[in-house]
Amino acid sequence: MKVKIETNLKPTLKNLVKFQKVDLPNITRIAINETAVRVKELEQVAMRKHLDRPRKQTVNSLFVKYAKKNNLVAIITFRDWAQDFMRLQVKGGIRKANNTAVPTVNAKLNQYGNIPGRKSGVVKGKQFKATIKGIYGVWEKNNKGLKIIHRFENNPQYEKRFPFYRIAGKSIHRLWPVKFEKISKYYLRKANLK
């Protein structure tokens, strides 16, 4: 089986000669970094859409490690403190924890959807811990009887919620050629080559 590929190389060779007179690694570095910054911004917008009321510091934990002239790779990642819980949002999986409180519909949550004062304990006021009807959790007695506030779980399971890689892939595919062309044209104009 054979495949024949034909192309007109003259325009391509002409462009390569032009690029010999400009700093191609620098153009590439700038285009990579500008693409990475824009992808980071799009990821932050997507975080607000896909995650339930993310905190401002969680959204801002996403950052860019910029490409250098001798290492033309930019990395978009989360700060160390956010890596563990964001990994669960991106990939899903199990969080290793024993008897962690999981809020029910009866729980009062803060503006970010978290249990307020969790570090000081989840039992507040007239609430109490107990196993009732086979459910171990934090319960509260009111006029209508008992209601569960939080239930305790071992190793809670998380579903994928934030399509981080899909958003990045689509964005890079769309943005990279545009950024590279724009910056190349600028440098060629600056060098009086176009």
Tab-separated table of C-alpha atoms in Angstrom:
chain	number	residue	atom	x	y	z
A	1	MET	CA	0.000	0.000	0.000
A	2	LYS	CA	1.368	3.438	-0.922
A	3	VAL	CA	0.389	6.952	-0.061
A	4	LYS	CA	1.442	9.811	-2.298
A	5	ILE	CA	1.616	13.281	-0.791
A	6	GLU	CA	2.169	16.302	-3.001
A	7	THR	CA	2.540	19.899	-1.957
A	8	ASN	CA	3.917	23.156	-3.230
A	9	LEU	CA	6.905	23.876	-0.969
A	10	LYS	CA	7.806	27.307	-2.391
A	11	PRO	CA	5.494	29.389	-0.101
A	12	THR	CA	6.545	27.325	2.926
A	13	LEU	CA	10.262	27.714	2.164
A	14	LYS	CA	9.750	31.438	1.620
A	15	ASN	CA	8.178	31.735	5.105
A	16	LEU	CA	10.992	29.693	6.674
A	17	VAL	CA	13.569	32.076	5.211
A	18	LYS	CA	11.636	34.990	6.739
A	19	PHE	CA	11.597	33.312	10.140
A	20	GLN	CA	15.378	32.816	10.070
A	21	LYS	CA	15.710	36.560	10.633
A	22	VAL	CA	13.410	36.651	13.679
A	23	ASP	CA	13.596	34.968	17.064
A	24	LEU	CA	11.327	31.962	16.490
A	25	PRO	CA	11.775	30.445	20.007
A	26	ASN	CA	10.744	33.789	21.521
A	27	ILE	CA	7.681	34.022	19.273
A	28	THR	CA	6.743	30.469	20.229
A	29	ARG	CA	7.283	31.152	23.955
A	30	ILE	CA	5.071	34.259	23.872
A	31	ALA	CA	2.327	32.452	21.916
A	32	ILE	CA	2.405	29.494	24.329
A	33	ASN	CA	2.222	31.781	27.372
A	34	GLU	CA	-0.608	33.903	25.959
A	35	THR	CA	-2.526	30.742	25.065
A	36	ALA	CA	-1.970	29.333	28.570
A	37	VAL	CA	-3.191	32.533	30.258
A	38	ARG	CA	-6.360	32.553	28.145
A	39	VAL	CA	-6.977	28.846	28.807
A	40	LYS	CA	-6.569	29.489	32.558
A	41	GLU	CA	-9.199	32.255	32.352
A	42	LEU	CA	-11.606	29.956	30.484
A	43	GLU	CA	-11.025	27.207	33.077
A	44	GLN	CA	-11.851	29.658	35.877
A	45	VAL	CA	-15.122	30.599	34.168
A	46	ALA	CA	-15.907	26.883	33.785
A	47	MET	CA	-15.149	26.248	37.475
A	48	ARG	CA	-17.880	28.725	38.434
A	49	LYS	CA	-20.267	26.941	36.062
A	50	HIS	CA	-19.526	23.288	36.908
A	51	LEU	CA	-18.726	23.455	40.636
A	52	ASP	CA	-21.245	24.298	43.361
A	53	ARG	CA	-20.400	27.805	44.618
A	54	PRO	CA	-16.589	27.532	44.570
A	55	ARG	CA	-14.697	29.859	46.877
A	56	LYS	CA	-12.791	32.734	45.289
A	57	GLN	CA	-9.479	31.330	46.558
A	58	THR	CA	-10.299	27.939	44.969
A	59	VAL	CA	-10.937	29.575	41.592
A	60	ASN	CA	-7.744	31.634	41.996
A	61	SER	CA	-5.729	28.531	42.951
A	62	LEU	CA	-5.432	27.816	39.223
A	63	PHE	CA	-2.210	29.287	37.849
A	64	VAL	CA	0.229	29.108	34.922
A	65	LYS	CA	3.846	27.975	35.045
A	66	TYR	CA	5.145	29.942	32.080
A	67	ALA	CA	7.182	28.585	29.195
A	68	LYS	CA	10.796	29.707	28.886
A	69	LYS	CA	12.859	30.157	25.751
A	70	ASN	CA	14.845	26.995	26.489
A	71	ASN	CA	11.767	25.036	27.670
A	72	LEU	CA	8.764	25.723	25.454
A	73	VAL	CA	6.166	24.182	27.774
A	74	ALA	CA	3.556	26.023	29.825
A	75	ILE	CA	1.656	24.204	32.568
A	76	ILE	CA	-1.779	25.116	33.895
A	77	THR	CA	-2.244	23.628	37.349
A	78	PHE	CA	-3.668	24.138	40.832
A	79	ARG	CA	-1.760	25.351	43.894
A	80	ASP	CA	-0.530	22.547	46.169
A	81	TRP	CA	-3.212	23.143	48.801
A	82	ALA	CA	-5.998	22.708	46.216
A	83	GLN	CA	-4.570	19.683	44.376
A	84	ASP	CA	-6.254	16.953	46.458
A	85	PHE	CA	-9.828	18.175	46.441
A	86	MET	CA	-9.708	19.487	42.856
A	87	ARG	CA	-8.380	16.115	41.670
A	88	LEU	CA	-11.598	14.576	43.011
A	89	GLN	CA	-13.691	17.167	41.143
A	90	VAL	CA	-11.777	16.589	37.884
A	91	LYS	CA	-11.228	12.810	37.961
A	92	GLY	CA	-13.671	11.579	40.603
A	93	GLY	CA	-12.701	8.853	43.039
A	94	ILE	CA	-12.649	8.058	46.725
A	95	ARG	CA	-11.516	10.414	49.476
A	96	LYS	CA	-9.832	8.479	52.273
A	97	ALA	CA	-11.631	9.561	55.449
A	98	ASN	CA	-13.252	7.852	58.416
A	99	ASN	CA	-16.556	9.141	59.776
A	100	THR	CA	-16.582	12.347	57.758
A	101	ALA	CA	-19.748	14.435	58.009
A	102	VAL	CA	-21.793	14.664	54.821
A	103	PRO	CA	-24.563	17.297	54.954
A	104	THR	CA	-28.176	16.367	54.236
A	105	VAL	CA	-30.951	18.638	52.956
A	106	ASN	CA	-31.613	19.677	56.578
A	107	ALA	CA	-28.089	21.059	57.112
A	108	LYS	CA	-27.423	24.792	57.259
A	109	LEU	CA	-24.485	25.480	54.957
A	110	ASN	CA	-22.406	28.607	54.409
A	111	GLN	CA	-22.464	30.685	51.215
A	112	TYR	CA	-20.035	28.238	49.552
A	113	GLY	CA	-22.063	25.121	50.346
A	114	ASN	CA	-19.748	23.980	53.156
A	115	ILE	CA	-20.479	23.040	56.767
A	116	PRO	CA	-19.725	26.183	58.845
A	117	GLY	CA	-17.323	25.728	61.769
A	118	ARG	CA	-16.500	22.183	60.700
A	119	LYS	CA	-13.081	22.217	62.389
A	120	SER	CA	-14.637	22.911	65.796
A	121	GLY	CA	-17.137	20.070	65.299
A	122	VAL	CA	-20.354	19.441	63.426
A	123	VAL	CA	-22.594	19.015	66.485
A	124	LYS	CA	-24.126	22.405	67.335
A	125	GLY	CA	-26.593	23.432	70.060
A	126	LYS	CA	-29.302	20.812	70.656
A	127	GLN	CA	-27.931	18.419	68.055
A	128	PHE	CA	-26.487	15.044	69.008
A	129	LYS	CA	-24.604	12.108	67.449
A	130	ALA	CA	-26.456	8.815	67.285
A	131	THR	CA	-27.249	5.772	65.184
A	132	ILE	CA	-30.969	5.853	64.439
A	133	LYS	CA	-32.658	3.510	61.957
A	134	GLY	CA	-29.195	2.235	61.014
A	135	ILE	CA	-27.890	5.695	60.100
A	136	TYR	CA	-24.993	7.117	62.093
A	137	GLY	CA	-25.060	10.894	62.020
A	138	VAL	CA	-25.862	14.201	63.664
A	139	TRP	CA	-29.543	14.406	64.599
A	140	GLU	CA	-31.778	17.123	65.915
A	141	LYS	CA	-35.045	16.818	67.814
A	142	ASN	CA	-37.828	19.260	66.990
A	143	ASN	CA	-41.635	19.428	67.369
A	144	LYS	CA	-42.145	17.027	64.441
A	145	GLY	CA	-39.704	14.424	65.759
A	146	LEU	CA	-36.142	13.664	64.726
A	147	LYS	CA	-34.369	14.904	61.632
A	148	ILE	CA	-30.892	14.067	60.399
A	149	ILE	CA	-28.549	17.015	59.841
A	150	HIS	CA	-25.337	15.241	58.761
A	151	ARG	CA	-24.636	11.586	58.184
A	152	PHE	CA	-21.186	10.115	58.735
A	153	GLU	CA	-19.514	8.197	55.928
A	154	ASN	CA	-16.254	6.349	55.447
A	155	ASN	CA	-14.324	7.007	52.232
A	156	PRO	CA	-16.934	9.121	50.366
A	157	GLN	CA	-17.160	8.588	46.608
A	158	TYR	CA	-16.929	11.615	44.271
A	159	GLU	CA	-18.200	11.812	40.708
A	160	LYS	CA	-16.388	13.737	37.950
A	161	ARG	CA	-17.868	17.227	37.908
A	162	PHE	CA	-15.342	19.533	36.285
A	163	PRO	CA	-14.202	18.681	32.698
A	164	PHE	CA	-10.785	20.337	33.133
A	165	TYR	CA	-8.950	18.394	30.391
A	166	ARG	CA	-11.730	18.652	27.812
A	167	ILE	CA	-11.980	22.439	28.259
A	168	ALA	CA	-8.192	22.840	28.061
A	169	GLY	CA	-7.896	20.643	24.964
A	170	LYS	CA	-10.646	22.432	23.034
A	171	SER	CA	-9.364	25.859	24.056
A	172	ILE	CA	-5.767	25.136	23.097
A	173	HIS	CA	-6.826	23.666	19.760
A	174	ARG	CA	-8.788	26.851	18.992
A	175	LEU	CA	-6.462	29.497	20.498
A	176	TRP	CA	-2.923	28.315	19.719
A	177	PRO	CA	-2.939	28.875	15.907
A	178	VAL	CA	-4.533	32.317	16.301
A	179	LYS	CA	-2.034	33.444	18.966
A	180	PHE	CA	0.959	32.100	17.046
A	181	GLU	CA	-0.105	33.790	13.804
A	182	LYS	CA	-0.808	37.120	15.509
A	183	ILE	CA	2.559	37.223	17.311
A	184	SER	CA	4.455	35.994	14.233
A	185	LYS	CA	2.955	38.747	12.097
A	186	TYR	CA	3.865	41.332	14.721
A	187	TYR	CA	7.519	40.228	14.859
A	188	LEU	CA	7.787	39.939	11.068
A	189	ARG	CA	6.374	43.468	10.708
A	190	LYS	CA	8.786	44.698	13.367
A	191	ALA	CA	11.692	43.156	11.430
A	192	ASN	CA	10.342	44.704	8.166
A	193	LEU	CA	9.878	41.236	6.672
A	194	LYS	CA	6.181	41.336	5.935
